[in-house]
mmCIF file of C-alpha atoms in Angstrom:
data_model
loop_
_atom_site.group_PDB
_atom_site.id
_atom_site.type_symbol
_atom_site.label_atom_id
_atom_site.label_comp_id
_atom_site.label_asym_id
_atom_site.label_seq_id
_atom_site.Cartn_x
_atom_site.Cartn_y
_atom_site.Cartn_z
ATOM 1 C CA UNK A 111 27.294 4.439 -9.798
ATOM 2 C CA UNK A 112 24.712 1.656 -8.989
ATOM 3 C CA UNK A 113 24.422 -0.689 -6.417
ATOM 4 C CA UNK A 114 25.799 -3.692 -8.167
ATOM 5 C CA UNK A 115 29.011 -1.633 -9.280
ATOM 6 C CA UNK A 116 29.464 -0.821 -5.760
ATOM 7 C CA UNK A 117 29.353 -4.236 -4.527
ATOM 8 C CA UNK A 118 31.540 -5.378 -6.705
ATOM 9 C CA UNK A 119 34.174 -2.818 -6.171
ATOM 10 C CA UNK A 120 34.267 -3.616 -2.746
ATOM 11 C CA UNK A 121 33.627 -7.687 -2.952
ATOM 12 C CA UNK A 122 37.178 -8.717 -1.987
ATOM 13 C CA UNK A 123 37.107 -6.249 1.257
ATOM 14 C CA UNK A 124 33.942 -8.058 2.629
ATOM 15 C CA UNK A 125 33.768 -10.592 5.256
ATOM 16 C CA UNK A 126 32.018 -14.204 4.687
ATOM 17 C CA UNK A 127 28.924 -12.753 6.363
ATOM 18 C CA UNK A 128 29.077 -9.832 4.588
ATOM 19 C CA UNK A 129 29.555 -11.233 1.035
ATOM 20 C CA UNK A 130 26.267 -13.289 1.785
ATOM 21 C CA UNK A 131 24.617 -10.059 2.287
ATOM 22 C CA UNK A 132 26.021 -8.788 -1.327
ATOM 23 C CA UNK A 133 25.212 -12.187 -3.169
ATOM 24 C CA UNK A 134 21.538 -11.767 -1.541
ATOM 25 C CA UNK A 135 21.117 -8.314 -2.679
ATOM 26 C CA UNK A 136 22.386 -8.406 -5.889
ATOM 27 C CA UNK A 137 19.791 -10.963 -6.364
ATOM 28 C CA UNK A 138 16.762 -9.034 -5.257
ATOM 29 C CA UNK A 139 18.315 -6.113 -6.910
ATOM 30 C CA UNK A 140 15.775 -3.052 -6.902
ATOM 31 C CA UNK A 141 13.546 -4.960 -4.773
ATOM 32 C CA UNK A 142 15.770 -4.166 -1.755
ATOM 33 C CA UNK A 143 14.054 -1.274 -1.011
ATOM 34 C CA UNK A 144 10.691 -2.899 -0.076
ATOM 35 C CA UNK A 145 12.755 -4.924 2.645
ATOM 36 C CA UNK A 146 13.502 -4.055 6.231
ATOM 37 C CA UNK A 147 16.720 -5.002 8.297
ATOM 38 C CA UNK A 148 14.838 -7.186 10.086
ATOM 39 C CA UNK A 149 13.819 -8.882 6.374
ATOM 40 C CA UNK A 150 17.367 -9.001 5.453
ATOM 41 C CA UNK A 151 19.079 -10.022 8.675
ATOM 42 C CA UNK A 152 16.480 -13.227 8.924
ATOM 43 C CA UNK A 153 17.187 -14.297 5.121
ATOM 44 C CA UNK A 154 20.870 -14.225 5.281
ATOM 45 C CA UNK A 155 21.324 -15.157 8.882
ATOM 46 C CA UNK A 156 23.269 -12.334 9.693
ATOM 47 C CA UNK A 157 23.138 -9.802 12.896
ATOM 48 C CA UNK A 158 22.130 -5.799 12.241
ATOM 49 C CA UNK A 159 25.618 -5.350 13.405
ATOM 50 C CA UNK A 160 27.024 -7.034 10.351
ATOM 51 C CA UNK A 161 24.449 -5.496 7.935
ATOM 52 C CA UNK A 162 25.061 -2.035 8.955
ATOM 53 C CA UNK A 163 29.091 -2.564 8.612
ATOM 54 C CA UNK A 164 28.325 -3.851 5.103
ATOM 55 C CA UNK A 165 26.559 -0.562 4.312
ATOM 56 C CA UNK A 166 29.156 1.613 5.600
ATOM 57 C CA UNK A 167 31.726 -0.535 3.685
ATOM 58 C CA UNK A 168 29.851 0.651 0.736
ATOM 59 C CA UNK A 169 29.940 4.451 1.635
ATOM 60 C CA UNK A 170 26.854 4.525 3.998
ATOM 61 C CA UNK A 171 25.720 5.282 7.172
ATOM 62 C CA UNK A 172 23.269 2.525 7.259
ATOM 63 C CA UNK A 173 20.441 0.396 6.157
ATOM 64 C CA UNK A 174 18.050 3.403 5.574
ATOM 65 C CA UNK A 175 20.962 5.235 3.462
ATOM 66 C CA UNK A 176 21.637 2.495 1.393
ATOM 67 C CA UNK A 177 17.797 2.116 0.365
ATOM 68 C CA UNK A 178 17.488 5.457 -0.561
ATOM 69 C CA UNK A 179 20.580 5.733 -2.653
ATOM 70 C CA UNK A 180 18.941 2.580 -4.685
ATOM 71 C CA UNK A 181 15.322 4.103 -4.773
ATOM 72 C CA UNK A 182 17.064 7.543 -6.152
ATOM 73 C CA UNK A 183 19.033 5.523 -8.651
ATOM 74 C CA UNK A 184 16.060 4.044 -10.042
ATOM 75 C CA UNK A 185 14.182 7.262 -9.753
ATOM 76 C CA UNK A 186 16.586 9.051 -11.861
ATOM 77 C CA UNK A 187 17.299 6.736 -14.526
ATOM 78 C CA UNK A 188 13.260 6.530 -15.268
ATOM 79 C CA UNK A 189 13.256 10.338 -14.910
ATOM 80 C CA UNK A 190 16.250 10.729 -17.440
ATOM 81 C CA UNK A 191 14.313 8.145 -19.994
ATOM 82 C CA UNK A 192 11.802 10.885 -20.541
ATOM 83 C CA UNK A 193 13.927 13.253 -21.923
ATOM 84 C CA UNK A 194 13.884 10.962 -25.157
ATOM 85 C CA UNK A 195 10.443 9.677 -24.995
ATOM 86 C CA UNK A 196 6.732 10.931 -24.479
ATOM 87 C CA UNK A 197 6.602 10.786 -20.527
ATOM 88 C CA UNK A 198 2.804 11.242 -20.916
ATOM 89 C CA UNK A 199 2.794 7.713 -22.730
ATOM 90 C CA UNK A 200 5.177 6.084 -19.908
ATOM 91 C CA UNK A 201 2.766 7.218 -17.326
ATOM 92 C CA UNK A 202 -0.229 6.326 -18.976
ATOM 93 C CA UNK A 203 1.619 2.691 -19.492
ATOM 94 C CA UNK A 204 2.815 2.768 -16.058
ATOM 95 C CA UNK A 205 -0.883 3.043 -14.500
ATOM 96 C CA UNK A 206 -2.227 0.571 -16.749
ATOM 97 C CA UNK A 207 0.166 -1.600 -15.770
ATOM 98 C CA UNK A 208 -0.557 -1.381 -12.035
ATOM 99 C CA UNK A 209 -4.259 -1.866 -12.518
ATOM 100 C CA UNK A 210 -3.316 -5.563 -14.281
ATOM 101 C CA UNK A 211 -1.139 -5.992 -11.836
ATOM 102 C CA UNK A 212 -3.899 -5.048 -8.919
ATOM 103 C CA UNK A 213 -6.445 -7.776 -11.022
ATOM 104 C CA UNK A 214 -3.960 -10.464 -10.979
ATOM 105 C CA UNK A 215 -3.487 -10.091 -7.269
ATOM 106 C CA UNK A 216 -7.173 -9.540 -6.891
ATOM 107 C CA UNK A 217 -8.546 -13.357 -5.219
ATOM 108 C CA UNK A 218 -12.419 -13.619 -5.865
ATOM 109 C CA UNK A 219 -13.209 -15.396 -2.179
ATOM 110 C CA UNK A 220 -11.138 -12.813 -0.135
ATOM 111 C CA UNK A 221 -13.343 -10.292 -2.082
ATOM 112 C CA UNK A 222 -16.263 -12.033 -1.481
ATOM 113 C CA UNK A 223 -15.116 -12.359 2.349
ATOM 114 C CA UNK A 224 -14.661 -8.378 2.687
ATOM 115 C CA UNK A 225 -17.791 -7.970 0.956
ATOM 116 C CA UNK A 226 -19.793 -9.826 3.484
ATOM 117 C CA UNK A 227 -17.732 -7.938 6.330
ATOM 118 C CA UNK A 228 -19.103 -4.699 5.133
ATOM 119 C CA UNK A 229 -22.524 -5.893 4.719
ATOM 120 C CA UNK A 230 -22.402 -7.487 8.526
ATOM 121 C CA UNK A 231 -20.729 -4.673 10.006
ATOM 122 C CA UNK A 232 -22.774 -2.325 12.455
ATOM 123 C CA UNK A 233 -19.984 0.438 12.024
ATOM 124 C CA UNK A 234 -17.574 0.963 9.788
ATOM 125 C CA UNK A 235 -14.452 2.623 10.164
ATOM 126 C CA UNK A 236 -11.760 3.490 7.256
ATOM 127 C CA UNK A 237 -8.112 4.989 7.946
ATOM 128 C CA UNK A 238 -5.544 5.759 6.270
ATOM 129 C CA UNK A 239 -2.599 8.542 6.728
ATOM 130 C CA UNK A 240 -0.689 10.814 3.775
ATOM 131 C CA UNK A 241 -2.029 10.054 0.520
ATOM 132 C CA UNK A 242 -3.503 6.731 1.804
ATOM 133 C CA UNK A 243 -5.854 8.984 3.673
ATOM 134 C CA UNK A 244 -7.535 10.203 0.263
ATOM 135 C CA UNK A 245 -8.172 6.445 -0.404
ATOM 136 C CA UNK A 246 -9.996 6.362 2.829
ATOM 137 C CA UNK A 247 -11.924 9.437 2.058
ATOM 138 C CA UNK A 248 -13.252 7.937 -1.617
ATOM 139 C CA UNK A 249 -14.226 5.028 -0.244
ATOM 140 C CA UNK A 250 -16.177 6.487 2.545
ATOM 141 C CA UNK A 251 -17.946 8.292 -0.228
ATOM 142 C CA UNK A 252 -18.379 5.524 -2.790
ATOM 143 C CA UNK A 253 -20.118 3.481 -0.139
ATOM 144 C CA UNK A 254 -22.303 6.280 1.047
ATOM 145 C CA UNK A 255 -23.709 6.417 -2.886
ATOM 146 C CA UNK A 256 -24.688 3.125 -2.203
ATOM 147 C CA UNK A 257 -26.685 3.343 1.304
ATOM 148 C CA UNK A 258 -23.604 2.341 3.457
ATOM 149 C CA UNK A 259 -22.577 4.587 6.218
ATOM 150 C CA UNK A 260 -18.917 4.717 7.388
ATOM 151 C CA UNK A 261 -16.704 7.129 8.877
ATOM 152 C CA UNK A 262 -13.014 7.833 7.889
ATOM 153 C CA UNK A 263 -10.418 9.511 9.329
ATOM 154 C CA UNK A 264 -6.624 10.164 8.256
ATOM 155 C CA UNK A 265 -5.839 11.750 12.148
ATOM 156 C CA UNK A 266 -3.865 9.301 14.040
ATOM 157 C CA UNK A 267 -4.895 10.693 17.486
ATOM 158 C CA UNK A 268 -8.775 10.333 16.371
ATOM 159 C CA UNK A 269 -8.157 7.112 15.057
ATOM 160 C CA UNK A 270 -7.016 5.505 18.140
ATOM 161 C CA UNK A 271 -10.151 7.143 19.770
ATOM 162 C CA UNK A 272 -12.656 5.987 17.707
ATOM 163 C CA UNK A 273 -11.337 2.522 17.198
ATOM 164 C CA UNK A 274 -11.112 2.181 20.968
ATOM 165 C CA UNK A 275 -14.832 2.265 21.114
ATOM 166 C CA UNK A 276 -15.453 -0.363 18.259
ATOM 167 C CA UNK A 277 -16.288 -4.052 18.933
ATOM 168 C CA UNK A 278 -16.504 -7.197 17.735
ATOM 169 C CA UNK A 279 -19.350 -6.235 15.567
ATOM 170 C CA UNK A 280 -18.150 -3.509 13.702
ATOM 171 C CA UNK A 281 -15.295 -3.416 10.996
ATOM 172 C CA UNK A 282 -12.275 -1.308 10.435
ATOM 173 C CA UNK A 283 -10.949 -0.947 6.692
ATOM 174 C CA UNK A 284 -7.470 0.265 6.806
ATOM 175 C CA UNK A 285 -5.207 1.377 3.399
ATOM 176 C CA UNK A 286 -1.302 1.252 3.763
ATOM 177 C CA UNK A 287 0.480 0.907 0.557
ATOM 178 C CA UNK A 288 3.861 -0.108 2.386
ATOM 179 C CA UNK A 289 2.134 -2.259 4.788
ATOM 180 C CA UNK A 290 4.166 -0.147 8.183
ATOM 181 C CA UNK A 291 2.664 2.741 8.494
ATOM 182 C CA UNK A 292 3.111 2.803 12.050
ATOM 183 C CA UNK A 293 0.585 5.473 13.166
ATOM 184 C CA UNK A 294 -2.079 2.624 11.157
ATOM 185 C CA UNK A 295 -0.356 0.073 12.953
ATOM 186 C CA UNK A 296 -0.865 1.597 16.023
ATOM 187 C CA UNK A 297 -4.408 2.039 15.680
ATOM 188 C CA UNK A 298 -5.026 -1.606 14.413
ATOM 189 C CA UNK A 299 -3.333 -2.729 17.520
ATOM 190 C CA UNK A 300 -6.223 -0.903 19.483
ATOM 191 C CA UNK A 301 -8.894 -2.549 17.032
ATOM 192 C CA UNK A 302 -6.973 -5.825 17.640
ATOM 193 C CA UNK A 303 -7.650 -5.906 21.731
ATOM 194 C CA UNK A 304 -11.163 -5.072 21.107
ATOM 195 C CA UNK A 305 -11.556 -8.049 18.839
ATOM 196 C CA UNK A 306 -12.655 -5.918 15.846
ATOM 197 C CA UNK A 307 -12.575 -7.484 12.358
ATOM 198 C CA UNK A 308 -10.124 -5.300 9.979
ATOM 199 C CA UNK A 309 -9.669 -5.656 6.408
ATOM 200 C CA UNK A 310 -6.208 -4.605 5.446
ATOM 201 C CA UNK A 311 -5.231 -3.047 1.960
ATOM 202 C CA UNK A 312 -1.747 -3.217 1.208
ATOM 203 C CA UNK A 313 0.784 -4.037 -1.513
ATOM 204 C CA UNK A 314 2.404 -6.711 1.129
ATOM 205 C CA UNK A 315 1.109 -9.858 2.708
ATOM 206 C CA UNK A 316 4.074 -10.139 5.161
ATOM 207 C CA UNK A 317 3.833 -6.580 6.098
ATOM 208 C CA UNK A 318 3.113 -5.876 9.992
ATOM 209 C CA UNK A 319 -0.469 -4.196 8.798
ATOM 210 C CA UNK A 320 -1.527 -7.255 6.670
ATOM 211 C CA UNK A 321 -0.213 -9.385 9.556
ATOM 212 C CA UNK A 322 -2.963 -7.801 11.739
ATOM 213 C CA UNK A 323 -5.565 -7.849 8.929
ATOM 214 C CA UNK A 324 -8.147 -10.768 9.139
ATOM 215 C CA UNK A 325 -8.816 -10.092 5.313
ATOM 216 C CA UNK A 326 -5.830 -9.025 3.207
ATOM 217 C CA UNK A 327 -6.697 -7.009 -0.026
ATOM 218 C CA UNK A 328 -3.441 -6.416 -2.093
ATOM 219 C CA UNK A 329 -2.381 -3.315 -4.105
ATOM 220 C CA UNK A 330 0.391 -3.731 -6.585
ATOM 221 C CA UNK A 331 1.881 -0.265 -6.874
ATOM 222 C CA UNK A 332 5.527 -0.009 -5.169
ATOM 223 C CA UNK A 333 6.188 3.396 -4.197
ATOM 224 C CA UNK A 334 9.248 4.332 -2.214
ATOM 225 C CA UNK A 335 10.870 7.191 -3.434
ATOM 226 C CA UNK A 336 8.227 8.619 -5.365
ATOM 227 C CA UNK A 337 5.462 8.280 -2.415
ATOM 228 C CA UNK A 338 1.517 9.403 -3.339
ATOM 229 C CA UNK A 339 2.519 9.145 -6.906
ATOM 230 C CA UNK A 340 -0.695 8.591 -9.094
ATOM 231 C CA UNK A 341 -0.126 4.898 -9.443
ATOM 232 C CA UNK A 342 -0.800 4.053 -5.854
ATOM 233 C CA UNK A 343 -3.977 5.826 -5.869
ATOM 234 C CA UNK A 344 -5.553 4.268 -8.558
ATOM 235 C CA UNK A 345 -4.523 0.806 -7.232
ATOM 236 C CA UNK A 346 -6.344 1.695 -4.199
ATOM 237 C CA UNK A 347 -9.122 3.040 -5.969
ATOM 238 C CA UNK A 348 -9.574 -0.292 -8.309
ATOM 239 C CA UNK A 349 -9.867 -1.936 -4.608
ATOM 240 C CA UNK A 350 -12.374 0.250 -3.397
ATOM 241 C CA UNK A 351 -14.249 -0.050 -6.463
ATOM 242 C CA UNK A 352 -14.617 -4.065 -6.502
ATOM 243 C CA UNK A 353 -15.622 -3.245 -2.823
ATOM 244 C CA UNK A 354 -18.660 -1.090 -3.391
ATOM 245 C CA UNK A 355 -19.967 -3.246 -6.114
ATOM 246 C CA UNK A 356 -19.392 -6.265 -4.890
ATOM 247 C CA UNK A 357 -21.617 -4.770 -1.705
ATOM 248 C CA UNK A 358 -24.124 -3.706 -4.486
ATOM 249 C CA UNK A 359 -24.412 -7.266 -6.178
ATOM 250 C CA UNK A 360 -24.274 -8.937 -2.800
ATOM 251 C CA UNK A 361 -27.104 -6.983 -1.424
ATOM 252 C CA UNK A 362 -29.116 -6.644 -4.362
ATOM 253 C CA UNK A 363 -29.103 -2.778 -3.783
ATOM 254 C CA UNK A 364 -31.212 -0.787 -6.430
ATOM 255 C CA UNK A 365 -28.600 0.942 -8.055
ATOM 256 C CA UNK A 366 -30.019 3.167 -10.515
ATOM 257 C CA UNK A 367 -33.007 4.367 -7.997
ATOM 258 C CA UNK A 368 -30.568 4.575 -5.044
ATOM 259 C CA UNK A 369 -27.986 6.696 -7.247
ATOM 260 C CA UNK A 370 -30.865 8.535 -8.960
ATOM 261 C CA UNK A 371 -31.481 9.820 -5.541
ATOM 262 C CA UNK A 372 -28.570 10.650 -4.657
ATOM 263 C CA UNK A 373 -27.990 12.761 -7.492
ATOM 264 C CA UNK A 374 -31.463 14.758 -6.833
ATOM 265 C CA UNK A 375 -29.927 15.506 -3.601
ATOM 266 C CA UNK A 376 -26.970 17.403 -5.273
ATOM 267 C CA UNK A 377 -28.213 18.415 -8.567
ATOM 268 C CA UNK A 378 -28.974 21.843 -7.371
ATOM 269 C CA UNK A 379 -25.901 22.444 -6.265
ATOM 270 C CA UNK A 380 -24.825 22.328 -10.315
ATOM 271 C CA UNK A 381 -24.721 25.696 -11.988
ATOM 272 C CA UNK A 382 -26.370 26.022 -15.227
#
């Protein structure tokens, strides 16, 4: 049973304030999974207790339980379709769609500011946790190939220690699809205290992590139930590639010569 059907069944039992919540959720549909309690209570102008009572009337323990149910329903519907469909085509279509959506969100002025920040920074730290930690590690390697020395870590304790030593002439680049990863947010607060510039790479410009960023580059993939899926990584890698290529162009890096040098350093490690 979907959320719309559950709301329709219970609508006559809802108070006036609860009906406003119901109408709002019906309007935004699946996007509800990317909202917080604060988002909804401020938008609908109700208290937390009203939202919780609304969720309980629908049979859920609270708002988080409701969001999981919505995400589970959408995820199940998508995978049920794969039975009668070439699932590998759907996966490819999704990746292409995410790349196209990320490109539409990419602003050339903001990108240039990010490239300039990388160019000016004395020291660069790249942070992320979970699958976003993999994106941070990949960007570190990509930057190294164009002569930029940066360090990354997905360990929250080490992030805190490292960022506490940075200053205004350094740079932090962070990855968080949701923009609400607590460990990343906590680390960025330390960087903010030290007036260290922050490039935030995230889905949502209104998220807590984006609000801490001096420069925000948006990814386009939305993962709630299927965290760590390929689409999110591809979106992050696309942003990373544009940053690295932008740096090469701005700084007139001799790309071929530099990449040849890097290749020669590792070619002996390749088996014949």
